[in-house]
Amino acid sequence: MSSNLNYFNQKIDVVDKVLLLLILSIPFFLATSIFMADFLGSISSLILIYIIIKNKNNKIFKSIKKEIIFFLFLYLIILISLIFSNYFKDSFLASFFYFRYFLVSLSIFYLLTKHEFLIKFFYNSILITLSLVIADAFIQKIFGYNLFGYKQQDILGDLAFVTSFFNEEKKLGSYLVRFIPLMLSLIYFVKGKKSFSINILILISSGIAIFFASERTAFLLYFIIIFHFIIINKQKIRNLLLFIAFIITLFSFNEDLKNKYVYFSIEQLTSSTKDKNDTHKSLAKIESENKIIRYYSEEHENLSYTSLIIFKNNFLLGSGVKTFYQECSHLSKKEKYKNIINERNNKLICSTHPHNTYLQLLSDIGIIGFLMVSYFFLRISLSNIKILFNKQKNKNIYTNFYINIAIFVNILPLIPAGSIFNNWISIMLYYSIGFWLFFKNQINVSENFKP
């Protein structure tokens, strides 16, 4: 470690040091101040642009040329969508400056490719940040207040949820599930075979924090991470029994949260399409005959229905980034869409976004952008399927597997999600993509495997 510090002090120039400091700080500020996280990401982007212009011949990025072209094409689609959008002013900032997120990825790739030992700096930084956030969540749960003096948030009487540094926003669980796989990937890369104990500690402690955060989507994503952890490791039965016992213990600990996670979710997944004008049948009989399974909830299904209507009206390029509410409001005024209801009782409702990544892609940037992100998701998924069927399991295999999961949970279809174009979610996604670019090119997983 001392030799690395000496190299850091003597061989790394000031510009790279500043860039490293900014990038290392982003995970902490994603938990404490999104303004600062976005600001640091933007400054990092400007510094990287300066480095690229200064060096002129940047061979360091040659190995990821295809990925750069892919992103530039996606960015072009976003800009064309902006140009043809009816809501240019509303969409301009989110669309035009979208490139800054990918520059955060390139900054990570640049630093690690040029100075590979810096991976330990990232490892320590993210580990400390995650540990601090989890510890703060425990403090808030036990004492009622966190380190900043933020109290637990109360909903529905006695049901309280922890938020840690996020105060009134329910983002703690979402934050943790997006950084856990990245942390696991770094642990395997840095620690190798010595990883299992620390992985279990992180998974259990973060699982407790996510449970008490009372975020059902985050808890579902946590289960997905656990599922992948079990199937990739050798001791599958032992790990499965361990986590079954862990989950049972969690649900036994708090009856109110158990009701929310289990019974309230089941209630939202089923609803009635009863005809209120039918006076010949009892309400109970009508409901039993017309009970249907919903996509997550009736509200989410209505938003999905709305996004598909917007997509049909803007098939190729969408209505523009972050214009869901504006386009929905516009359509709802038209006679054609007033009081429109389909056979599942879905109707046009307006919100800031449709709460699903792929439906938002369809409504915001159209079919081309949707297909590009879908292709990226399939590429990540197929890479992990190859890993699962690869008999050779070493630290490089695990590193690639978990960095894929870090992206997987960010762009997973079919589940509710925040806005894919929101700066908080975008920074977390592209932060992981930076490591994915590095690991994909630097790790020779095996002679017969290419991620």
CSV table of C-alpha atoms in Angstrom, one decimal:
chain,number,residue,atom,x,y,z
A,1,MET,CA,0.0,0.0,0.0
A,2,SER,CA,2.9,2.4,0.8
A,3,SER,CA,4.4,1.8,-2.6
A,4,ASN,CA,1.0,2.7,-4.2
A,5,LEU,CA,0.9,5.9,-2.2
A,6,ASN,CA,4.4,6.8,-3.2
A,7,TYR,CA,3.5,6.2,-6.8
A,8,PHE,CA,0.3,8.2,-6.3
A,9,ASN,CA,2.2,11.2,-4.9
A,10,GLN,CA,5.1,11.1,-7.4
A,11,LYS,CA,3.8,9.8,-10.7
A,12,ILE,CA,0.2,11.0,-11.0
A,13,ASP,CA,-0.2,14.5,-12.2
A,14,VAL,CA,-2.4,17.1,-10.5
A,15,VAL,CA,-5.2,17.0,-13.0
A,16,ASP,CA,-5.6,13.2,-12.6
A,17,LYS,CA,-5.5,13.6,-8.8
A,18,VAL,CA,-8.3,16.2,-8.9
A,19,LEU,CA,-10.4,14.0,-11.2
A,20,LEU,CA,-9.9,11.0,-8.9
A,21,LEU,CA,-10.9,13.0,-5.8
A,22,LEU,CA,-14.1,14.2,-7.5
A,23,ILE,CA,-15.1,10.8,-8.8
A,24,LEU,CA,-14.4,9.1,-5.4
A,25,SER,CA,-16.7,11.7,-3.7
A,26,ILE,CA,-19.7,11.0,-5.9
A,27,PRO,CA,-21.1,7.9,-4.0
A,28,PHE,CA,-21.0,9.8,-0.7
A,29,PHE,CA,-22.8,12.8,-2.1
A,30,LEU,CA,-25.4,10.6,-3.9
A,31,ALA,CA,-26.5,9.7,-0.3
A,32,THR,CA,-26.2,13.2,1.1
A,33,SER,CA,-26.7,15.8,-1.6
A,34,ILE,CA,-27.8,15.1,-5.2
A,35,PHE,CA,-26.9,18.7,-6.1
A,36,MET,CA,-23.3,18.1,-5.1
A,37,ALA,CA,-23.1,14.7,-6.7
A,38,ASP,CA,-24.4,16.1,-10.0
A,39,PHE,CA,-22.1,19.1,-9.7
A,40,LEU,CA,-19.0,16.9,-9.1
A,41,GLY,CA,-20.0,14.7,-12.0
A,42,SER,CA,-20.3,17.8,-14.2
A,43,ILE,CA,-16.9,19.1,-13.2
A,44,SER,CA,-15.4,15.7,-13.7
A,45,SER,CA,-16.8,15.7,-17.2
A,46,LEU,CA,-15.2,19.1,-18.0
A,47,ILE,CA,-11.9,17.9,-16.6
A,48,LEU,CA,-12.0,14.7,-18.8
A,49,ILE,CA,-12.8,16.9,-21.9
A,50,TYR,CA,-9.8,19.0,-21.0
A,51,ILE,CA,-7.6,15.8,-20.7
A,52,ILE,CA,-8.9,14.5,-24.1
A,53,ILE,CA,-8.2,17.8,-25.8
A,54,LYS,CA,-4.8,18.2,-24.2
A,55,ASN,CA,-3.6,14.6,-25.1
A,56,LYS,CA,-5.1,14.8,-28.6
A,57,ASN,CA,-4.3,11.2,-29.5
A,58,ASN,CA,-6.2,9.3,-26.8
A,59,LYS,CA,-5.3,5.6,-27.5
A,60,ILE,CA,-6.5,4.8,-24.0
A,61,PHE,CA,-10.1,4.8,-25.2
A,62,LYS,CA,-9.4,2.7,-28.4
A,63,SER,CA,-10.4,-0.5,-26.6
A,64,ILE,CA,-13.9,0.7,-25.9
A,65,LYS,CA,-14.5,2.4,-29.3
A,66,LYS,CA,-17.7,0.3,-29.9
A,67,GLU,CA,-19.2,1.3,-26.6
A,68,ILE,CA,-18.4,5.0,-27.2
A,69,ILE,CA,-20.1,4.8,-30.6
A,70,PHE,CA,-23.1,3.0,-29.1
A,71,PHE,CA,-23.5,5.8,-26.5
A,72,LEU,CA,-23.0,8.6,-29.1
A,73,PHE,CA,-25.8,7.1,-31.2
A,74,LEU,CA,-28.1,6.9,-28.2
A,75,TYR,CA,-27.2,10.5,-27.4
A,76,LEU,CA,-28.0,11.5,-31.0
A,77,ILE,CA,-31.4,9.8,-30.7
A,78,ILE,CA,-32.1,11.9,-27.6
A,79,LEU,CA,-31.0,15.1,-29.4
A,80,ILE,CA,-33.2,14.4,-32.4
A,81,SER,CA,-36.1,13.6,-30.1
A,82,LEU,CA,-35.5,17.0,-28.5
A,83,ILE,CA,-35.5,18.8,-31.8
A,84,PHE,CA,-38.8,17.3,-32.9
A,85,SER,CA,-40.4,17.5,-29.4
A,86,ASN,CA,-43.3,19.9,-28.8
A,87,TYR,CA,-41.8,20.6,-25.4
A,88,PHE,CA,-38.4,21.8,-26.3
A,89,LYS,CA,-37.9,24.1,-23.3
A,90,ASP,CA,-39.1,21.4,-20.9
A,91,SER,CA,-36.8,18.8,-22.3
A,92,PHE,CA,-33.7,20.8,-23.3
A,93,LEU,CA,-31.6,20.6,-20.1
A,94,ALA,CA,-32.2,16.9,-19.5
A,95,SER,CA,-31.5,16.1,-23.2
A,96,PHE,CA,-28.7,18.3,-24.2
A,97,PHE,CA,-26.5,17.7,-21.1
A,98,TYR,CA,-27.2,14.0,-20.9
A,99,PHE,CA,-23.7,13.3,-22.2
A,100,ARG,CA,-22.2,14.3,-18.9
A,101,TYR,CA,-23.3,10.9,-17.4
A,102,PHE,CA,-21.3,8.9,-19.9
A,103,LEU,CA,-18.3,11.2,-19.3
A,104,VAL,CA,-18.4,10.1,-15.6
A,105,SER,CA,-18.1,6.5,-16.9
A,106,LEU,CA,-15.2,7.4,-19.2
A,107,SER,CA,-13.5,9.2,-16.3
A,108,ILE,CA,-13.6,6.0,-14.2
A,109,PHE,CA,-12.4,4.0,-17.2
A,110,TYR,CA,-9.6,6.5,-17.9
A,111,LEU,CA,-8.3,6.6,-14.3
A,112,LEU,CA,-8.3,2.8,-13.9
A,113,THR,CA,-6.8,2.1,-17.3
A,114,LYS,CA,-4.0,4.6,-16.8
A,115,HIS,CA,-3.4,3.7,-13.1
A,116,GLU,CA,-4.9,0.3,-12.4
A,117,PHE,CA,-3.8,0.3,-8.7
A,118,LEU,CA,-6.4,3.1,-8.1
A,119,ILE,CA,-9.0,0.3,-8.0
A,120,LYS,CA,-8.1,0.0,-4.3
A,121,PHE,CA,-8.9,3.6,-3.8
A,122,PHE,CA,-12.4,3.0,-5.2
A,123,TYR,CA,-12.8,-0.1,-3.2
A,124,ASN,CA,-12.0,1.6,0.1
A,125,SER,CA,-14.1,4.7,-0.8
A,126,ILE,CA,-17.2,2.8,-1.7
A,127,LEU,CA,-16.8,0.4,1.2
A,128,ILE,CA,-16.5,3.2,3.7
A,129,THR,CA,-19.5,5.1,2.1
A,130,LEU,CA,-21.7,2.0,2.2
A,131,SER,CA,-20.7,1.1,5.7
A,132,LEU,CA,-21.5,4.7,6.8
A,133,VAL,CA,-24.9,4.7,5.2
A,134,ILE,CA,-25.8,1.3,6.6
A,135,ALA,CA,-24.6,2.2,10.1
A,136,ASP,CA,-26.5,5.5,9.9
A,137,ALA,CA,-29.7,3.6,9.0
A,138,PHE,CA,-29.2,1.4,12.1
A,139,ILE,CA,-28.6,4.4,14.3
A,140,GLN,CA,-31.8,6.0,13.0
A,141,LYS,CA,-33.8,2.8,13.5
A,142,ILE,CA,-32.5,2.2,17.1
A,143,PHE,CA,-32.5,5.8,18.4
A,144,GLY,CA,-35.1,7.4,16.1
A,145,TYR,CA,-32.7,9.9,14.7
A,146,ASN,CA,-29.7,9.6,12.4
A,147,LEU,CA,-26.3,11.3,12.5
A,148,PHE,CA,-27.7,14.5,10.8
A,149,GLY,CA,-30.7,14.6,13.2
A,150,TYR,CA,-33.1,13.3,10.6
A,151,LYS,CA,-35.9,11.3,12.3
A,152,GLN,CA,-37.7,8.1,11.1
A,153,GLN,CA,-40.6,8.8,8.7
A,154,ASP,CA,-44.0,7.6,9.9
A,155,ILE,CA,-46.8,6.3,7.7
A,156,LEU,CA,-50.0,4.6,8.4
A,157,GLY,CA,-49.9,5.0,12.2
A,158,ASP,CA,-47.2,2.9,13.8
A,159,LEU,CA,-45.4,1.9,10.6
A,160,ALA,CA,-42.1,3.8,10.4
A,161,PHE,CA,-39.3,3.5,7.8
A,162,VAL,CA,-35.7,4.6,7.9
A,163,THR,CA,-34.2,7.0,5.4
A,164,SER,CA,-30.7,7.6,6.7
A,165,PHE,CA,-29.2,10.6,5.0
A,166,PHE,CA,-32.1,10.9,2.5
A,167,ASN,CA,-34.3,12.5,5.2
A,168,GLU,CA,-37.9,12.6,3.9
A,169,GLU,CA,-37.1,10.9,0.6
A,170,LYS,CA,-37.6,7.1,0.3
A,171,LYS,CA,-34.3,6.4,-1.5
A,172,LEU,CA,-32.2,4.5,1.0
A,173,GLY,CA,-33.2,1.0,-0.3
A,174,SER,CA,-32.8,2.1,-3.9
A,175,TYR,CA,-29.3,3.5,-3.2
A,176,LEU,CA,-28.1,0.4,-1.5
A,177,VAL,CA,-29.4,-2.1,-4.1
A,178,ARG,CA,-27.6,-0.2,-6.8
A,179,PHE,CA,-24.3,-0.1,-5.0
A,180,ILE,CA,-24.2,-3.5,-3.4
A,181,PRO,CA,-23.4,-5.4,-6.7
A,182,LEU,CA,-20.7,-2.9,-7.6
A,183,MET,CA,-19.2,-3.4,-4.1
A,184,LEU,CA,-19.3,-7.2,-4.5
A,185,SER,CA,-17.5,-6.8,-7.8
A,186,LEU,CA,-14.8,-4.7,-6.3
A,187,ILE,CA,-14.4,-7.0,-3.4
A,188,TYR,CA,-13.8,-10.0,-5.6
A,189,PHE,CA,-11.4,-8.1,-7.8
A,190,VAL,CA,-9.3,-6.8,-4.8
A,191,LYS,CA,-9.7,-9.6,-2.3
A,192,GLY,CA,-10.1,-12.7,-4.5
A,193,LYS,CA,-10.9,-15.9,-2.5
A,194,LYS,CA,-11.0,-14.0,0.8
A,195,SER,CA,-14.2,-12.3,-0.3
A,196,PHE,CA,-17.0,-14.6,1.1
A,197,SER,CA,-17.1,-13.4,4.7
A,198,ILE,CA,-17.2,-9.7,3.9
A,199,ASN,CA,-19.8,-10.4,1.1
A,200,ILE,CA,-22.1,-12.1,3.6
A,201,LEU,CA,-21.6,-9.2,6.1
A,202,ILE,CA,-22.5,-6.6,3.4
A,203,LEU,CA,-25.5,-8.6,2.1
A,204,ILE,CA,-27.0,-9.2,5.6
A,205,SER,CA,-26.4,-5.7,7.0
A,206,SER,CA,-27.7,-4.0,3.8
A,207,GLY,CA,-30.6,-6.4,3.7
A,208,ILE,CA,-31.7,-5.3,7.2
A,209,ALA,CA,-31.4,-1.6,6.2
A,210,ILE,CA,-33.4,-2.2,3.0
A,211,PHE,CA,-36.1,-4.0,4.9
A,212,PHE,CA,-36.5,-1.2,7.4
A,213,ALA,CA,-36.4,1.4,4.5
A,214,SER,CA,-39.9,-0.1,3.6
A,215,GLU,CA,-39.2,0.2,-0.2
A,216,ARG,CA,-40.9,-2.8,-1.9
A,217,THR,CA,-39.1,-2.4,-5.2
A,218,ALA,CA,-35.7,-2.1,-3.6
A,219,PHE,CA,-36.5,-5.2,-1.5
A,220,LEU,CA,-37.5,-7.1,-4.6
A,221,LEU,CA,-34.2,-6.1,-6.3
A,222,TYR,CA,-32.4,-7.2,-3.1
A,223,PHE,CA,-34.0,-10.7,-3.5
A,224,ILE,CA,-32.7,-10.7,-7.1
A,225,ILE,CA,-29.2,-9.9,-6.0
A,226,ILE,CA,-29.4,-12.7,-3.3
A,227,PHE,CA,-30.7,-15.1,-6.0
A,228,HIS,CA,-27.7,-14.4,-8.2
A,229,PHE,CA,-25.3,-14.6,-5.2
A,230,ILE,CA,-26.7,-18.1,-4.4
A,231,ILE,CA,-26.5,-19.5,-7.9
A,232,ILE,CA,-23.0,-18.3,-8.7
A,233,ASN,CA,-21.4,-19.7,-5.5
A,234,LYS,CA,-20.6,-23.3,-4.9
A,235,GLN,CA,-22.4,-23.8,-1.5
A,236,LYS,CA,-25.8,-23.2,-2.9
A,237,ILE,CA,-27.9,-25.1,-0.4
A,238,ARG,CA,-26.0,-23.6,2.6
A,239,ASN,CA,-26.4,-20.1,1.3
A,240,LEU,CA,-30.1,-20.6,0.4
A,241,LEU,CA,-30.9,-21.9,3.9
A,242,LEU,CA,-28.9,-19.0,5.4
A,243,PHE,CA,-30.9,-16.4,3.6
A,244,ILE,CA,-34.2,-18.1,4.1
A,245,ALA,CA,-33.5,-18.0,7.9
A,246,PHE,CA,-32.4,-14.4,7.5
A,247,ILE,CA,-35.6,-13.3,5.7
A,248,ILE,CA,-37.9,-15.3,8.1
A,249,THR,CA,-36.2,-13.5,11.0
A,250,LEU,CA,-36.7,-10.1,9.4
A,251,PHE,CA,-40.4,-10.7,8.9
A,252,SER,CA,-40.8,-12.0,12.4
A,253,PHE,CA,-39.2,-8.9,13.8
A,254,ASN,CA,-41.8,-6.4,12.5
A,255,GLU,CA,-45.4,-7.4,11.9
A,256,ASP,CA,-46.3,-4.0,10.3
A,257,LEU,CA,-43.6,-4.2,7.7
A,258,LYS,CA,-44.5,-7.8,7.0
A,259,ASN,CA,-48.1,-6.7,6.3
A,260,LYS,CA,-46.8,-4.1,3.9
A,261,TYR,CA,-44.4,-6.3,2.0
A,262,VAL,CA,-46.7,-9.3,1.8
A,263,TYR,CA,-50.4,-8.5,2.3
A,264,PHE,CA,-50.5,-5.0,1.0
A,265,SER,CA,-48.5,-6.1,-2.1
A,266,ILE,CA,-51.0,-8.9,-2.8
A,267,GLU,CA,-53.9,-6.5,-2.4
A,268,GLN,CA,-52.4,-4.1,-4.9
A,269,LEU,CA,-51.7,-6.9,-7.4
A,270,THR,CA,-55.4,-7.8,-7.5
A,271,SER,CA,-58.3,-5.6,-8.2
A,272,SER,CA,-61.8,-5.7,-9.5
A,273,THR,CA,-63.2,-4.7,-12.9
A,274,LYS,CA,-66.7,-4.8,-11.5
A,275,ASP,CA,-69.5,-3.0,-13.2
A,276,LYS,CA,-71.0,-0.6,-10.7
A,277,ASN,CA,-74.2,-0.3,-12.7
A,278,ASP,CA,-75.0,-4.0,-12.3
A,279,THR,CA,-77.8,-4.0,-9.7
A,280,HIS,CA,-78.6,-7.7,-10.1
A,281,LYS,CA,-75.5,-9.1,-8.4
A,282,SER,CA,-74.0,-8.6,-5.0
A,283,LEU,CA,-70.8,-6.7,-4.7
A,284,ALA,CA,-68.9,-9.8,-3.4
A,285,LYS,CA,-70.1,-11.9,-6.3
A,286,ILE,CA,-69.2,-9.2,-8.9
A,287,GLU,CA,-65.7,-8.8,-7.4
A,288,SER,CA,-65.1,-12.6,-7.3
A,289,GLU,CA,-66.1,-12.9,-11.0
A,290,ASN,CA,-64.0,-9.9,-12.2
A,291,LYS,CA,-60.9,-10.2,-10.1
A,292,ILE,CA,-57.7,-9.7,-12.2
A,293,ILE,CA,-54.0,-9.7,-11.6
A,294,ARG,CA,-52.5,-6.3,-11.9
A,295,TYR,CA,-49.0,-5.2,-13.0
A,296,TYR,CA,-47.7,-4.2,-9.5
A,297,SER,CA,-50.7,-2.0,-8.8
A,298,GLU,CA,-53.7,-0.4,-10.6
A,299,GLU,CA,-51.9,2.9,-10.6
A,300,HIS,CA,-48.8,1.5,-12.2
A,301,GLU,CA,-50.9,-0.3,-14.8
A,302,ASN,CA,-52.7,3.0,-15.6
A,303,LEU,CA,-49.4,4.7,-16.0
A,304,SER,CA,-48.2,1.9,-18.3
A,305,TYR,CA,-51.4,2.3,-20.3
A,306,THR,CA,-50.8,6.0,-20.6
A,307,SER,CA,-47.2,5.6,-21.7
A,308,LEU,CA,-48.3,3.2,-24.5
A,309,ILE,CA,-50.8,5.8,-25.7
A,310,ILE,CA,-48.1,8.4,-25.8
A,311,PHE,CA,-45.8,6.0,-27.6
A,312,LYS,CA,-48.4,5.2,-30.3
A,313,ASN,CA,-48.6,9.0,-30.9
A,314,ASN,CA,-44.9,9.4,-31.0
A,315,PHE,CA,-43.7,6.0,-32.3
A,316,LEU,CA,-40.3,6.8,-33.8
A,317,LEU,CA,-38.8,9.5,-31.4
A,318,GLY,CA,-41.1,9.8,-28.5
A,319,SER,CA,-42.4,13.0,-27.0
A,320,GLY,CA,-39.0,14.0,-25.6
A,321,VAL,CA,-36.9,13.3,-22.5
A,322,LYS,CA,-38.9,14.1,-19.3
A,323,THR,CA,-42.0,15.2,-21.1
A,324,PHE,CA,-44.4,12.5,-20.0
A,325,TYR,CA,-46.5,14.8,-17.9
A,326,GLN,CA,-46.7,17.5,-20.6
A,327,GLU,CA,-47.7,15.0,-23.3
A,328,CYS,CA,-50.2,13.2,-21.0
A,329,SER,CA,-51.8,16.5,-20.1
A,330,HIS,CA,-52.1,17.5,-23.8
A,331,LEU,CA,-53.7,14.1,-24.8
A,332,SER,CA,-56.1,14.1,-21.9
A,333,LYS,CA,-57.7,17.4,-23.3
A,334,LYS,CA,-58.4,15.7,-26.6
A,335,GLU,CA,-61.9,14.4,-27.1
A,336,LYS,CA,-60.5,11.1,-28.4
A,337,TYR,CA,-58.9,10.4,-25.0
A,338,LYS,CA,-61.4,11.9,-22.6
A,339,ASN,CA,-62.7,9.2,-20.2
A,340,ILE,CA,-61.1,6.5,-22.3
A,341,ILE,CA,-61.1,3.1,-20.4
A,342,ASN,CA,-60.1,-0.3,-21.7
A,343,GLU,CA,-61.4,-3.7,-20.7
A,344,ARG,CA,-59.1,-3.8,-17.6
A,345,ASN,CA,-60.4,-0.5,-16.4
A,346,ASN,CA,-57.2,1.3,-17.3
A,347,LYS,CA,-57.4,5.0,-17.9
A,348,LEU,CA,-55.2,7.9,-18.9
A,349,ILE,CA,-53.5,9.3,-15.8
A,350,CYS,CA,-50.6,11.8,-15.6
A,351,SER,CA,-47.4,11.8,-13.6
A,352,THR,CA,-43.8,12.9,-14.0
A,353,HIS,CA,-42.9,9.6,-15.6
A,354,PRO,CA,-44.5,6.1,-16.1
A,355,HIS,CA,-42.5,4.4,-13.3
A,356,ASN,CA,-41.1,1.8,-15.6
A,357,THR,CA,-37.8,2.2,-17.4
A,358,TYR,CA,-38.7,0.7,-20.8
A,359,LEU,CA,-42.1,2.3,-21.0
A,360,GLN,CA,-40.5,5.6,-20.3
A,361,LEU,CA,-38.0,4.9,-23.1
A,362,LEU,CA,-40.9,4.2,-25.5
A,363,SER,CA,-42.8,7.3,-24.5
A,364,ASP,CA,-39.8,9.7,-24.2
A,365,ILE,CA,-37.4,8.7,-27.0
A,366,GLY,CA,-39.4,6.2,-29.1
A,367,ILE,CA,-38.7,2.8,-30.5
A,368,ILE,CA,-35.1,3.3,-31.5
A,369,GLY,CA,-33.9,4.3,-28.0
A,370,PHE,CA,-36.0,1.5,-26.5
A,371,LEU,CA,-34.3,-1.1,-28.8
A,372,MET,CA,-30.8,0.2,-28.0
A,373,VAL,CA,-31.3,0.0,-24.2
A,374,SER,CA,-33.0,-3.4,-24.6
A,375,TYR,CA,-30.0,-4.6,-26.6
A,376,PHE,CA,-27.7,-3.5,-23.9
A,377,PHE,CA,-29.8,-5.3,-21.3
A,378,LEU,CA,-29.8,-8.5,-23.3
A,379,ARG,CA,-26.0,-8.2,-23.8
A,380,ILE,CA,-25.5,-8.0,-20.0
A,381,SER,CA,-27.9,-10.8,-19.3
A,382,LEU,CA,-26.4,-13.2,-21.9
A,383,SER,CA,-22.9,-12.4,-20.5
A,384,ASN,CA,-24.1,-13.6,-17.1
A,385,ILE,CA,-25.7,-16.7,-18.5
A,386,LYS,CA,-22.4,-17.6,-20.1
A,387,ILE,CA,-20.7,-17.1,-16.8
A,388,LEU,CA,-23.2,-19.4,-15.0
A,389,PHE,CA,-22.5,-22.2,-17.5
A,390,ASN,CA,-18.7,-21.7,-17.4
A,391,LYS,CA,-17.2,-24.4,-15.2
A,392,GLN,CA,-14.2,-22.3,-14.3
A,393,LYS,CA,-14.9,-20.0,-11.4
A,394,ASN,CA,-12.3,-17.5,-10.3
A,395,LYS,CA,-12.1,-14.0,-9.0
A,396,ASN,CA,-12.3,-12.6,-12.5
A,397,ILE,CA,-15.5,-14.5,-13.3
A,398,TYR,CA,-17.1,-13.2,-10.1
A,399,THR,CA,-15.9,-9.7,-10.8
A,400,ASN,CA,-17.6,-9.6,-14.2
A,401,PHE,CA,-20.7,-11.4,-12.9
A,402,TYR,CA,-21.4,-8.8,-10.2
A,403,ILE,CA,-20.6,-5.7,-12.3
A,404,ASN,CA,-23.1,-7.0,-14.8
A,405,ILE,CA,-25.6,-7.3,-11.9
A,406,ALA,CA,-24.9,-3.7,-10.9
A,407,ILE,CA,-26.1,-2.6,-14.4
A,408,PHE,CA,-28.8,-5.3,-14.5
A,409,VAL,CA,-30.7,-4.0,-11.4
A,410,ASN,CA,-30.6,-0.4,-12.9
A,411,ILE,CA,-32.3,-1.3,-16.2
A,412,LEU,CA,-34.4,-4.4,-15.2
A,413,PRO,CA,-37.7,-4.5,-17.2
A,414,LEU,CA,-41.2,-5.2,-15.8
A,415,ILE,CA,-40.7,-3.7,-12.3
A,416,PRO,CA,-41.5,-0.2,-11.1
A,417,ALA,CA,-38.6,2.2,-11.4
A,418,GLY,CA,-37.7,5.9,-11.0
A,419,SER,CA,-37.1,8.1,-14.1
A,420,ILE,CA,-34.3,6.7,-16.2
A,421,PHE,CA,-33.4,10.3,-17.1
A,422,ASN,CA,-33.4,11.5,-13.5
A,423,ASN,CA,-29.9,12.8,-12.5
A,424,TRP,CA,-29.7,10.7,-9.3
A,425,ILE,CA,-30.5,7.4,-11.0
A,426,SER,CA,-28.4,8.2,-14.1
A,427,ILE,CA,-25.3,9.0,-12.1
A,428,MET,CA,-25.6,5.7,-10.2
A,429,LEU,CA,-26.1,3.8,-13.5
A,430,TYR,CA,-23.2,5.4,-15.3
A,431,TYR,CA,-21.0,5.1,-12.3
A,432,SER,CA,-21.3,1.3,-12.5
A,433,ILE,CA,-20.9,1.4,-16.3
A,434,GLY,CA,-17.5,3.0,-15.8
A,435,PHE,CA,-16.3,-0.1,-13.9
A,436,TRP,CA,-18.0,-2.4,-16.4
A,437,LEU,CA,-16.0,-0.8,-19.2
A,438,PHE,CA,-12.8,-1.3,-17.3
A,439,PHE,CA,-13.4,-4.9,-16.2
A,440,LYS,CA,-14.6,-5.9,-19.6
A,441,ASN,CA,-11.4,-4.8,-21.2
A,442,GLN,CA,-8.8,-5.5,-18.5
A,443,ILE,CA,-9.9,-8.9,-17.2
A,444,ASN,CA,-9.1,-12.0,-19.3
A,445,VAL,CA,-11.7,-14.2,-17.7
A,446,SER,CA,-10.7,-17.4,-19.4
A,447,GLU,CA,-9.5,-18.6,-22.7
A,448,ASN,CA,-12.9,-19.7,-23.7
A,449,PHE,CA,-15.0,-16.9,-22.3
A,450,LYS,CA,-15.5,-13.4,-23.5
A,451,PRO,CA,-17.9,-11.2,-21.5
